Every structure is written in C-alpha cells, then in structure tokens.
Amino acid sequence: MTNNDPIQAYAEQHTAPEPPLLAQLTRETHLQTLLPRMSSGHLQGRFLSMLSHLMRPRRVLEIGTFCGYATLCLAEGLAANGLLHTIEIDPEREARIRRYVAAAGITEQVRLHIGAALDVLPGLVDEVWDLVFIDADKRSNDAYFEAVIGQVRPGGLLIVDNVLWSGKVLPTHEVKSGDKDTPFVRAFNDKMAQDARVEPVFLPLRDGLLLLRKK
C-alpha cells in the first residue's frame, strides 16, 4: 500500500494523529534517504505503539532500526524500568537514530547496537524478551526468529514486518529467476503457520505484519 491508497488514507484519518516528532522524522526520511518506504509510517507506527502500551514490556528487541521510527513507537509503551534494544547494520544511520532518540527523551531507555544482528544477538543472551520486532534482511527472518525465540517469555509477542512482500508471497505470483527474497519470505510464512511454539495472526496491514504469540 502507498499513501495514495484510499483505504490507507481513510484508516489514517481515523487513527490517532502522528506525533509531531515522528512527522518530522517521516519528512526527513523522505527527503534524505533512498528508501523511505522502509520506515513504518503513521498507521503501522500507531499500531506498534498500541501493542506496546497494551503490553507494557520491560524488554523490547528490535532487529532493523533504519531511521528509528518504529523504535520511538515501540518505546512509547515501555514499563517504567523498561529497556529497548535495537540493532542496525548500517553505521551511517547511527547519528540520525541517536538524534531522534534524544529528542524523544528516551536515551536512557534505548540501547542502540550497530552491527549484523546475528553477531550482536549472542551478546544479549541474558535478556528475556517481552516484545520482539523483526524488520531487517528478509532472507534471514527464520534465522532471527530461531535466534531469539528461546529468550521470548511465554505469552510474549514477536512481530515480523513485510510478510506480504508487495503481494509476491501469493501463490498466484510467478517468482522470477532473479528474485532471491520472495522464496525465503514465503517459506518463513509457511513455517510460522505450522510452528507449534507460536500462535500466528497474519495482518494485511501495509506490507503485512505477522504477529506471533509464544505459547
């Protein structure tokens, strides 16, 4: 979905307004990055914030920070003593992320890790996650899931972004020979539908969100 989609526009009009700081980040992301659609955006951001507020998590893990939009949204519902660990592979994004985290007044609640997630995660093995948001390299969705599922508390929630993959996951879509990502997204979605460790709910929100409650 794009911002030109009338259903998306209607949904946003009937959703809590985008906070000013996030609106500023949205504008900056569109002006200064090559792939602004990677940012969660208004509707998805308010959904992530809602889930965080409902859960009041003590520990949140985000794999794939990009410009920090979802980071700020997920941090909104943190418990008073809560921490959010976020992992970003691109060091060129660090300054913007830290600037917006500071502007949101949550520097003490956010721990930014720069590096490949599968290299960073072993250093976080002592954490127990209440909420995990996976939004990074789609070919590694399964690797990320397997790396963290053992640390998610029973009843905890994992959220995986872009599981619709612009509709390419549908069986009617013919995967082109050069498309290396779609088969991985399809395989992960199919695995989660059958995985006895989690209860999945697939939401066609934006580019698809897969909610996984750990049993």
CSV table of C-alpha atoms in Angstrom, one decimal:
chain,number,residue,atom,x,y,z
A,1,MET,CA,0.0,0.0,0.0
A,2,THR,CA,1.1,3.6,-0.6
A,3,ASN,CA,-0.1,6.8,0.8
A,4,ASN,CA,-2.3,7.2,-2.4
A,5,ASP,CA,-4.4,4.2,-1.4
A,6,PRO,CA,-7.8,5.5,-0.4
A,7,ILE,CA,-8.3,2.7,2.2
A,8,GLN,CA,-4.9,3.6,3.8
A,9,ALA,CA,-5.8,7.3,3.8
A,10,TYR,CA,-9.2,6.6,5.4
A,11,ALA,CA,-7.6,4.4,8.0
A,12,GLU,CA,-5.0,7.1,8.9
A,13,GLN,CA,-7.8,9.7,9.2
A,14,HIS,CA,-9.5,7.6,11.8
A,15,THR,CA,-6.3,6.7,13.7
A,16,ALA,CA,-4.6,8.7,16.4
A,17,PRO,CA,-2.6,11.5,14.8
A,18,GLU,CA,1.1,11.0,14.1
A,19,PRO,CA,3.1,12.7,16.9
A,20,PRO,CA,5.0,15.8,15.7
A,21,LEU,CA,8.4,14.3,16.3
A,22,LEU,CA,7.5,11.3,14.2
A,23,ALA,CA,6.0,13.5,11.5
A,24,GLN,CA,9.3,15.4,11.4
A,25,LEU,CA,11.2,12.1,11.1
A,26,THR,CA,8.9,11.0,8.3
A,27,ARG,CA,9.6,14.2,6.4
A,28,GLU,CA,13.4,13.9,7.0
A,29,THR,CA,13.4,10.2,5.9
A,30,HIS,CA,11.6,11.1,2.7
A,31,LEU,CA,13.9,13.9,1.9
A,32,GLN,CA,17.2,12.3,2.8
A,33,THR,CA,17.0,8.6,2.3
A,34,LEU,CA,16.7,6.5,-0.9
A,35,LEU,CA,14.2,4.0,0.5
A,36,PRO,CA,11.8,6.0,2.7
A,37,ARG,CA,9.1,3.3,2.4
A,38,MET,CA,11.2,1.2,4.8
A,39,SER,CA,10.0,3.4,7.6
A,40,SER,CA,7.0,2.1,9.5
A,41,GLY,CA,4.9,5.2,9.0
A,42,HIS,CA,1.8,6.6,10.6
A,43,LEU,CA,-0.7,3.8,10.7
A,44,GLN,CA,1.7,1.0,11.4
A,45,GLY,CA,3.6,3.1,13.9
A,46,ARG,CA,0.4,3.8,15.9
A,47,PHE,CA,-0.3,0.1,15.8
A,48,LEU,CA,3.1,-0.8,17.2
A,49,SER,CA,2.6,1.9,19.8
A,50,MET,CA,-0.8,0.5,20.8
A,51,LEU,CA,0.7,-3.0,21.2
A,52,SER,CA,3.5,-1.7,23.3
A,53,HIS,CA,1.1,0.3,25.5
A,54,LEU,CA,-1.1,-2.8,26.0
A,55,MET,CA,1.8,-5.0,26.9
A,56,ARG,CA,3.8,-2.5,29.0
A,57,PRO,CA,7.0,-4.5,28.1
A,58,ARG,CA,10.1,-4.5,30.3
A,59,ARG,CA,12.4,-5.7,27.5
A,60,VAL,CA,11.9,-5.0,23.8
A,61,LEU,CA,14.1,-6.2,21.0
A,62,GLU,CA,14.1,-4.5,17.5
A,63,ILE,CA,16.0,-6.1,14.7
A,64,GLY,CA,16.4,-3.5,12.0
A,65,THR,CA,16.3,0.1,13.1
A,66,PHE,CA,16.5,2.0,9.8
A,67,CYS,CA,15.8,5.7,10.8
A,68,GLY,CA,14.3,4.8,14.2
A,69,TYR,CA,10.6,5.4,13.5
A,70,ALA,CA,9.4,2.1,14.9
A,71,THR,CA,11.9,2.4,17.7
A,72,LEU,CA,10.2,5.5,19.0
A,73,CYS,CA,6.8,3.9,18.6
A,74,LEU,CA,7.7,0.7,20.5
A,75,ALA,CA,9.4,2.7,23.2
A,76,GLU,CA,6.2,4.6,24.0
A,77,GLY,CA,4.7,1.8,26.0
A,78,LEU,CA,7.7,0.7,27.9
A,79,ALA,CA,7.3,-0.1,31.5
A,80,ALA,CA,8.9,2.4,33.9
A,81,ASN,CA,12.1,0.4,34.2
A,82,GLY,CA,11.9,-0.9,30.6
A,83,LEU,CA,14.7,-1.1,28.0
A,84,LEU,CA,14.6,-1.3,24.3
A,85,HIS,CA,17.5,-2.9,22.4
A,86,THR,CA,17.6,-2.0,18.7
A,87,ILE,CA,20.1,-3.4,16.2
A,88,GLU,CA,21.0,-1.5,13.0
A,89,ILE,CA,23.6,-2.9,10.5
A,90,ASP,CA,24.3,0.5,8.7
A,91,PRO,CA,26.6,2.7,10.8
A,92,GLU,CA,25.7,5.7,8.6
A,93,ARG,CA,22.3,5.7,10.2
A,94,GLU,CA,23.6,5.9,13.7
A,95,ALA,CA,23.7,9.7,14.1
A,96,ARG,CA,20.1,10.2,13.0
A,97,ILE,CA,18.8,7.4,15.2
A,98,ARG,CA,20.6,8.8,18.3
A,99,ARG,CA,19.4,12.3,17.5
A,100,TYR,CA,15.8,11.3,17.4
A,101,VAL,CA,16.0,9.1,20.4
A,102,ALA,CA,17.5,12.0,22.3
A,103,ALA,CA,14.8,14.4,21.0
A,104,ALA,CA,12.1,11.9,22.3
A,105,GLY,CA,13.8,12.0,25.7
A,106,ILE,CA,14.4,8.2,25.8
A,107,THR,CA,18.2,8.0,25.7
A,108,GLU,CA,18.2,6.0,28.9
A,109,GLN,CA,15.6,3.6,27.7
A,110,VAL,CA,17.1,2.7,24.3
A,111,ARG,CA,20.3,0.7,23.6
A,112,LEU,CA,21.4,1.0,20.0
A,113,HIS,CA,23.7,-1.7,18.7
A,114,ILE,CA,25.5,-1.2,15.3
A,115,GLY,CA,26.3,-4.4,13.5
A,116,ALA,CA,24.8,-7.5,11.9
A,117,ALA,CA,22.0,-8.8,14.1
A,118,LEU,CA,23.3,-12.4,14.2
A,119,ASP,CA,26.6,-11.1,15.5
A,120,VAL,CA,25.0,-8.8,18.1
A,121,LEU,CA,22.4,-11.2,19.5
A,122,PRO,CA,24.8,-13.5,21.3
A,123,GLY,CA,25.8,-10.6,23.5
A,124,LEU,CA,22.1,-10.3,24.6
A,125,VAL,CA,21.6,-13.9,25.7
A,126,ASP,CA,20.8,-12.9,29.3
A,127,GLU,CA,17.7,-10.9,28.3
A,128,VAL,CA,14.2,-12.2,28.4
A,129,TRP,CA,12.1,-10.5,25.7
A,130,ASP,CA,8.5,-9.4,26.1
A,131,LEU,CA,8.2,-8.0,22.6
A,132,VAL,CA,10.4,-8.5,19.5
A,133,PHE,CA,10.0,-6.6,16.2
A,134,ILE,CA,11.8,-8.2,13.2
A,135,ASP,CA,12.2,-5.8,10.3
A,136,ALA,CA,15.6,-6.5,8.7
A,137,ASP,CA,17.0,-8.7,5.9
A,138,LYS,CA,14.0,-10.8,4.8
A,139,ARG,CA,16.2,-13.7,3.8
A,140,SER,CA,17.2,-14.0,7.5
A,141,ASN,CA,13.7,-13.9,9.0
A,142,ASP,CA,14.0,-17.5,10.0
A,143,ALA,CA,17.5,-17.2,11.4
A,144,TYR,CA,16.4,-14.2,13.5
A,145,PHE,CA,13.3,-16.0,14.8
A,146,GLU,CA,15.3,-19.1,15.8
A,147,ALA,CA,18.0,-16.9,17.4
A,148,VAL,CA,15.5,-15.2,19.7
A,149,ILE,CA,12.5,-17.5,20.3
A,150,GLY,CA,14.2,-19.2,23.2
A,151,GLN,CA,14.5,-15.9,25.0
A,152,VAL,CA,10.9,-14.7,24.5
A,153,ARG,CA,8.8,-15.3,27.6
A,154,PRO,CA,5.7,-17.4,27.4
A,155,GLY,CA,2.9,-15.1,26.3
A,156,GLY,CA,5.5,-12.8,24.7
A,157,LEU,CA,5.0,-11.3,21.2
A,158,LEU,CA,7.1,-11.4,18.1
A,159,ILE,CA,6.1,-9.1,15.2
A,160,VAL,CA,7.6,-9.7,11.7
A,161,ASP,CA,7.3,-6.9,9.1
A,162,ASN,CA,6.9,-7.1,5.3
A,163,VAL,CA,5.4,-10.6,5.2
A,164,LEU,CA,3.2,-9.7,2.3
A,165,TRP,CA,6.3,-8.7,0.3
A,166,SER,CA,4.3,-6.4,-2.0
A,167,GLY,CA,1.9,-9.4,-2.7
A,168,LYS,CA,4.7,-11.6,-4.1
A,169,VAL,CA,4.1,-14.2,-1.5
A,170,LEU,CA,0.7,-15.1,-3.0
A,171,PRO,CA,0.7,-18.4,-4.8
A,172,THR,CA,-0.6,-16.7,-8.0
A,173,HIS,CA,2.6,-14.6,-8.2
A,174,GLU,CA,5.2,-16.1,-10.5
A,175,VAL,CA,8.6,-15.8,-8.9
A,176,LYS,CA,11.2,-14.5,-11.3
A,177,SER,CA,14.6,-16.3,-11.5
A,178,GLY,CA,16.4,-13.2,-10.2
A,179,ASP,CA,14.1,-12.8,-7.2
A,180,LYS,CA,16.2,-14.2,-4.3
A,181,ASP,CA,14.0,-12.8,-1.4
A,182,THR,CA,10.4,-14.0,-2.1
A,183,PRO,CA,11.1,-17.7,-1.7
A,184,PHE,CA,12.5,-17.0,1.8
A,185,VAL,CA,9.6,-14.9,2.8
A,186,ARG,CA,7.1,-17.5,1.6
A,187,ALA,CA,9.0,-20.3,3.3
A,188,PHE,CA,9.1,-18.4,6.6
A,189,ASN,CA,5.4,-17.5,6.5
A,190,ASP,CA,4.5,-21.2,5.8
A,191,LYS,CA,6.8,-22.4,8.6
A,192,MET,CA,5.2,-20.0,11.1
A,193,ALA,CA,1.7,-21.2,10.2
A,194,GLN,CA,2.7,-24.6,11.3
A,195,ASP,CA,5.1,-23.9,14.2
A,196,ALA,CA,3.8,-25.4,17.4
A,197,ARG,CA,5.8,-22.9,19.5
A,198,VAL,CA,3.7,-19.9,18.5
A,199,GLU,CA,0.2,-18.8,17.7
A,200,PRO,CA,0.2,-16.7,14.5
A,201,VAL,CA,-2.1,-13.9,13.3
A,202,PHE,CA,-1.3,-12.6,9.8
A,203,LEU,CA,-2.4,-8.9,9.4
A,204,PRO,CA,-2.6,-7.4,5.9
A,205,LEU,CA,-1.6,-4.1,7.3
A,206,ARG,CA,0.6,-2.1,5.0
A,207,ASP,CA,3.1,-4.7,3.6
A,208,GLY,CA,1.9,-7.3,6.1
A,209,LEU,CA,2.6,-7.9,9.8
A,210,LEU,CA,2.8,-11.4,11.2
A,211,LEU,CA,2.0,-11.5,15.0
A,212,LEU,CA,3.4,-14.5,16.8
A,213,ARG,CA,2.4,-15.1,20.4
A,214,LYS,CA,4.7,-17.5,22.1
A,215,LYS,CA,2.8,-20.4,23.8
